[in-house]
Short mmCIF file of C-alpha atoms in Angstrom, two decimals:
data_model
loop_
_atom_site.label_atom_id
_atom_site.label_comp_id
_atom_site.label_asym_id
_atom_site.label_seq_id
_atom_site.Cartn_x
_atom_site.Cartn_y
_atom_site.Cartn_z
CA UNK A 19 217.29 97.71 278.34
CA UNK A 20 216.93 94.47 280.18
CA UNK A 21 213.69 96.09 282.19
CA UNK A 22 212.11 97.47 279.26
CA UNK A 23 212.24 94.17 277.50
CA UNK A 24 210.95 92.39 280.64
CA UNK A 25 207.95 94.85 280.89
CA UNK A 26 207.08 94.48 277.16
CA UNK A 27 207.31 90.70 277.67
CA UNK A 28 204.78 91.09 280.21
CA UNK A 29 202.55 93.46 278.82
CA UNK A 30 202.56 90.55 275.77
CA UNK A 31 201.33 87.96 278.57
CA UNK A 32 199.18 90.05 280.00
CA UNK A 33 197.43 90.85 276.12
CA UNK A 34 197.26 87.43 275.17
CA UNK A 35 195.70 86.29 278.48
CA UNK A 36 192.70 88.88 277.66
CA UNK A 37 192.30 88.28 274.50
CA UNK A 38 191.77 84.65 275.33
CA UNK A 39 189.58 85.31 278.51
CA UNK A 40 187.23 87.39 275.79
CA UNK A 41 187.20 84.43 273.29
CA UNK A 42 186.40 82.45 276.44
CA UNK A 43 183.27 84.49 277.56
CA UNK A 44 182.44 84.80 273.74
CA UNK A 45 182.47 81.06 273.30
CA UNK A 46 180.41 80.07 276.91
CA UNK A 47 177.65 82.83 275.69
CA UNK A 48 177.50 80.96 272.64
CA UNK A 49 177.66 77.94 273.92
CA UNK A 50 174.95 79.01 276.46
CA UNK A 51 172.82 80.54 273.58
CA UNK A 52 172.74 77.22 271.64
CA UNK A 53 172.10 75.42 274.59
CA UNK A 54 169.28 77.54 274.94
CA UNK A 55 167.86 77.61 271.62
CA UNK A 56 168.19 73.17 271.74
CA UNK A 57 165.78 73.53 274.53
CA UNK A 58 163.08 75.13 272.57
CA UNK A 59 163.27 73.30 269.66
CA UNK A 60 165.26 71.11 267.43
CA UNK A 61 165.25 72.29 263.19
CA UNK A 62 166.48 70.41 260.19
CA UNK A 63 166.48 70.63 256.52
CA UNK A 64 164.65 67.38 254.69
CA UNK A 65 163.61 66.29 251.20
CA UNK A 66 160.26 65.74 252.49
CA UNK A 67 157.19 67.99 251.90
CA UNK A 68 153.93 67.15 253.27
CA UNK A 69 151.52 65.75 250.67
CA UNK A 70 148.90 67.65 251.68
CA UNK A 71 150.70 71.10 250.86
CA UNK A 72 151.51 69.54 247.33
CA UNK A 73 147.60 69.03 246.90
CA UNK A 74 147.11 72.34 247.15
CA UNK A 75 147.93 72.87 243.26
CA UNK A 76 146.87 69.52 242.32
CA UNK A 77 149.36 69.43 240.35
CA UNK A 78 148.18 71.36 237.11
CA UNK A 79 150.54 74.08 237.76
CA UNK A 80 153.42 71.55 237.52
CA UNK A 81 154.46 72.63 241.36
CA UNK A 82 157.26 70.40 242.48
CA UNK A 83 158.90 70.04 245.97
CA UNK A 84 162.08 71.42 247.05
CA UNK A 85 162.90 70.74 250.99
CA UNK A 86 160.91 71.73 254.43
CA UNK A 87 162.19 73.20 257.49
CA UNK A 88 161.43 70.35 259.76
CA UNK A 89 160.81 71.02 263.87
CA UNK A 90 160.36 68.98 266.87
CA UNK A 91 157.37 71.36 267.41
CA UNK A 92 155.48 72.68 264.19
CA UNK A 93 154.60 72.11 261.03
CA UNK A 94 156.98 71.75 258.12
CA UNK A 95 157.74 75.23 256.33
CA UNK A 96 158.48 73.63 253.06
CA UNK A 97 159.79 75.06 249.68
CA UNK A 98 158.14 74.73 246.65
CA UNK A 99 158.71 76.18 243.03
CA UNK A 100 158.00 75.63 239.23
CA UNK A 101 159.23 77.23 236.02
CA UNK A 102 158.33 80.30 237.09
CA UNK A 103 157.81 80.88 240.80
CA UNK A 104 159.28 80.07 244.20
CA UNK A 105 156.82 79.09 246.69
CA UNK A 106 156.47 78.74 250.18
CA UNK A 107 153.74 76.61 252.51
CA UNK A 108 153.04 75.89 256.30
CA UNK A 109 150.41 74.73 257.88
CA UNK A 110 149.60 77.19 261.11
CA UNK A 111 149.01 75.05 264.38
CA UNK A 112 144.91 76.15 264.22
CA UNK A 113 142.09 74.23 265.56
CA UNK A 114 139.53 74.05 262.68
CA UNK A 115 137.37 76.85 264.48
CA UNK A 116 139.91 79.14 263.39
CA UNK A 117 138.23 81.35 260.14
CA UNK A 118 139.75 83.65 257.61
CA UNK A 119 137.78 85.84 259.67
CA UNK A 120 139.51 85.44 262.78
CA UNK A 121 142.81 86.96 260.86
CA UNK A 122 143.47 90.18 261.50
CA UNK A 123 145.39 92.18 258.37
CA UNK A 124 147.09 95.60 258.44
CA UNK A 125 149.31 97.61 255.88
CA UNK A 126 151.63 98.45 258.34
CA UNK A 127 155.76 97.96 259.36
CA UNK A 128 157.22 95.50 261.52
CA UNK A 129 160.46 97.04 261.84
CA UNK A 130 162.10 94.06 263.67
CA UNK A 131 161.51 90.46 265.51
CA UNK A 132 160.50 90.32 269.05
CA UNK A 133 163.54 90.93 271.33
CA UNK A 134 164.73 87.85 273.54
CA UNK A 135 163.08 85.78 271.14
CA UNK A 136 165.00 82.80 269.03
CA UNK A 137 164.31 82.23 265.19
CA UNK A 138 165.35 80.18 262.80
CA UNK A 139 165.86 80.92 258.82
CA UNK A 140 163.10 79.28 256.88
CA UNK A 141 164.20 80.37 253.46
CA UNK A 142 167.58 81.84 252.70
CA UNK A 143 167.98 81.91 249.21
CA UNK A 144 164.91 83.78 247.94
CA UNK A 145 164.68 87.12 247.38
CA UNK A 146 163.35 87.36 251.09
CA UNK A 147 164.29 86.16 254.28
CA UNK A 148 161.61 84.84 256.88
CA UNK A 149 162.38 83.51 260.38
CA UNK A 150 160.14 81.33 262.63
CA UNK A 151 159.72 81.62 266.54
CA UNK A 152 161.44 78.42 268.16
CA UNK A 153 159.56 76.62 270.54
CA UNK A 154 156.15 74.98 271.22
CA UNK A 155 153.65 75.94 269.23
CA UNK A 156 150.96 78.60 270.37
CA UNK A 157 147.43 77.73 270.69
CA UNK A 158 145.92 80.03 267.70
CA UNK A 159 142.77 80.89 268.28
CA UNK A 160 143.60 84.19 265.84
CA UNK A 161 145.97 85.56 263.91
CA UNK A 162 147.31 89.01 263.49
CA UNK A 163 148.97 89.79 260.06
CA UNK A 164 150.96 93.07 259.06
CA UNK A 165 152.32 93.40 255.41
CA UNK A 166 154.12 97.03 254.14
CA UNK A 167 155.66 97.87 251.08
CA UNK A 168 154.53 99.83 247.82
CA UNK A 169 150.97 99.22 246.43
CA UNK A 170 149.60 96.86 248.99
CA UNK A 171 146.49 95.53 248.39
CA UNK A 172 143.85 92.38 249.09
CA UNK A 173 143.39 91.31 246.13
CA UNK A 174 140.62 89.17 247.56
CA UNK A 175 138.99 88.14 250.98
CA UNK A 176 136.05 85.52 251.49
CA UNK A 177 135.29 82.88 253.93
CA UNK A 178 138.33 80.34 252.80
CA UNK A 179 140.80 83.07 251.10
CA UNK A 180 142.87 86.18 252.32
CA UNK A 181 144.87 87.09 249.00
CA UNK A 182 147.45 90.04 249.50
CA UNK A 183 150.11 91.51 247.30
CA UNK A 184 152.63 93.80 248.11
CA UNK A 185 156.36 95.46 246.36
CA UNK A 186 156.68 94.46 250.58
CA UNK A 187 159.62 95.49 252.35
CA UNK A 188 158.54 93.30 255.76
CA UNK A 189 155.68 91.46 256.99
CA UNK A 190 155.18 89.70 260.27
CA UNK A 191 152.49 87.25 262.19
CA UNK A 192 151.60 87.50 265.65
CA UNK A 193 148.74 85.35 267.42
CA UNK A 194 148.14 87.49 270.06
CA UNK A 195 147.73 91.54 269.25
CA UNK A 196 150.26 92.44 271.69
CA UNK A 197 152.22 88.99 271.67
CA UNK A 198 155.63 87.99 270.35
CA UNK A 199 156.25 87.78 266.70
CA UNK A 200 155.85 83.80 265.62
CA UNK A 201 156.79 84.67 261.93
CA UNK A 202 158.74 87.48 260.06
CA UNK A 203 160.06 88.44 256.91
CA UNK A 204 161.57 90.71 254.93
CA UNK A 205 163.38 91.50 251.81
CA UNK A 206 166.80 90.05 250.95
CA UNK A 207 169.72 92.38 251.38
CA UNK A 208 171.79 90.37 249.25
CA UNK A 209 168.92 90.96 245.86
CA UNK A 210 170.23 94.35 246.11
CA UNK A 211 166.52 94.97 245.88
CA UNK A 212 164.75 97.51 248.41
CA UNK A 213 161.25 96.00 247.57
CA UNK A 214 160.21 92.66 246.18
CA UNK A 215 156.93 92.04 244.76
CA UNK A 216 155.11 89.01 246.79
CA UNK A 217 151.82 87.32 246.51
CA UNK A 218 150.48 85.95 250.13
CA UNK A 219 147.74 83.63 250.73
CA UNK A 220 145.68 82.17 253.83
CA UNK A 221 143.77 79.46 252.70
CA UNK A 222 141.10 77.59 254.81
CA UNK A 223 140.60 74.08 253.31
CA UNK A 224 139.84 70.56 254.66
CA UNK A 225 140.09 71.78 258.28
CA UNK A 226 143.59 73.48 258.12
CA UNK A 227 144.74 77.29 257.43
CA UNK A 228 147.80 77.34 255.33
CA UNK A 229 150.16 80.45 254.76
CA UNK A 230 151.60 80.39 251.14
CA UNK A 231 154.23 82.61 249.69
CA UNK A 232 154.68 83.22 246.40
CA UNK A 233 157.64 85.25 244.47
CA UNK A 234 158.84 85.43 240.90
CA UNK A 235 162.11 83.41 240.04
CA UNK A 236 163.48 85.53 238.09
CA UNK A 237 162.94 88.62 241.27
CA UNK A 238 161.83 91.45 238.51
CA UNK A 239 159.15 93.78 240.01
CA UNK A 240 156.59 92.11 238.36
CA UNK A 241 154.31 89.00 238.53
CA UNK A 242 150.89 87.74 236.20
CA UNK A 243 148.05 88.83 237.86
CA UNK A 244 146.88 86.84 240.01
CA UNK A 245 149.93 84.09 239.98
CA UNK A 246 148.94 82.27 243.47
CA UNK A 247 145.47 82.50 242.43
CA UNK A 248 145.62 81.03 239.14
CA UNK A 249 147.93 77.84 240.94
CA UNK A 250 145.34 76.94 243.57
CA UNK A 251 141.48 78.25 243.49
CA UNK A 252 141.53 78.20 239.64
CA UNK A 253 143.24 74.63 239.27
CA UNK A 254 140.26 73.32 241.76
CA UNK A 255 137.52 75.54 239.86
CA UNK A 256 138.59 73.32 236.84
CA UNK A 257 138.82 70.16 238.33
#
């Protein structure tokens, strides 16, 4: 009796000495991992929002700021919305040289982000998720841009506008054809939704090319024609 309560005494040891040598390797990869992802980049949430991306409505469509994604390395991803919408805005690192012509669209699946690649969330309480690379910022000299879902469509393409709108299920942006993915989204799980209807815009103006999102607040499969359209080139067109 004596040995059998000795030997499960030291199988107990033995079990709790694993278990914390696993919690010990799980914490140093995690500690290793944020260690890591500090050296590519450092992200926090802010009040601020860039005055130029607010001057993209002008105002008319009563667009108010929300917060930005702020990094050591790009461009605030900020959050706008009104009474209606949920908007997003960043400014892609381009040199001026870079045209609507230079981005390269598709209708087609990115089924997930570039492996060995750290991302951070960019907007987590909208009905979709999107991630951006960590890091220093690529020099863009084009852009490749892949949007799937239900009845995708450009809705309109020029020298200053690519307008898109998709019931999208993912979309992701690359700046090299065969490079890593620098941005990536896709619909949220938690919507209970398998699609989400989504308005995208690259916009050329006063030397910088912006990528705007645009959803409907209240996430039903529909949206006014031509929402994103109607907030920016029509609010200048009646300037």
């Amino acid at each position: 009796m004596r040995r059998t309560l000795i030997t499960l005494l030291i199988t107990i040891v033995v079990i709790i000495a694993m278990i914390r040598g696993c919690q010990s390797i799980v914490l140093s990869d995690a500690l290793k991992v944020n260690k890591e992802i500090s050296k590519l980049d450092s992200t926090s949430s802010s009040k601020y929002v860039p005055k130029e991306y607010l001057a993209l409505f002008l105002n008319k469509g009563h667009v108010i700021a929300d917060s930005s994604l702020i990094s050591r390395h790009k461009n605030p991803v900020a959050e706008l919305n009104n009474a209606l919408y949920y908007i997003q805005v960043y400014k892609l690192d381009s040199s001026k040289n870079v045209t609507i012509n230079d981005i390269f669209y598709k209708a087609i699946a990115t089924p997930e982000m570039s492996l060995n690649t750290y991302y951070v969330d960019a907007s987590i309480n909208r009905p979709y998720l999107d991630k951006y690379k960590l890091g220093p910022s690529e020099r863009i000299s084009s852009v490749y841009f892949n949007l799937y879902g239900d009845s995708t469509s450009i809705i309109q393409r020029n020298d200053s506008v690519l307008y898109c709108r998709s019931n999208f299920e993912n979309f992701s942006i690359r700046y090299q054809k065969d490079g890593k993915i620098g941005i990536y989204g896709k619909v949220n799980d938690s919507f209970q939704k398998a699609k989400v209807l989504l308005e995208v815009m690259f916009l050329r103006k006063n030397d910088g090319l912006y990528f705007i999102l645009l959803t409907n607040k209240t996430h039903s499969s529909t949206l006014d024609s031509n929402s994103l359209y109607d907030l920016i080139i029509k609010s200048w067109r009646e300037e």
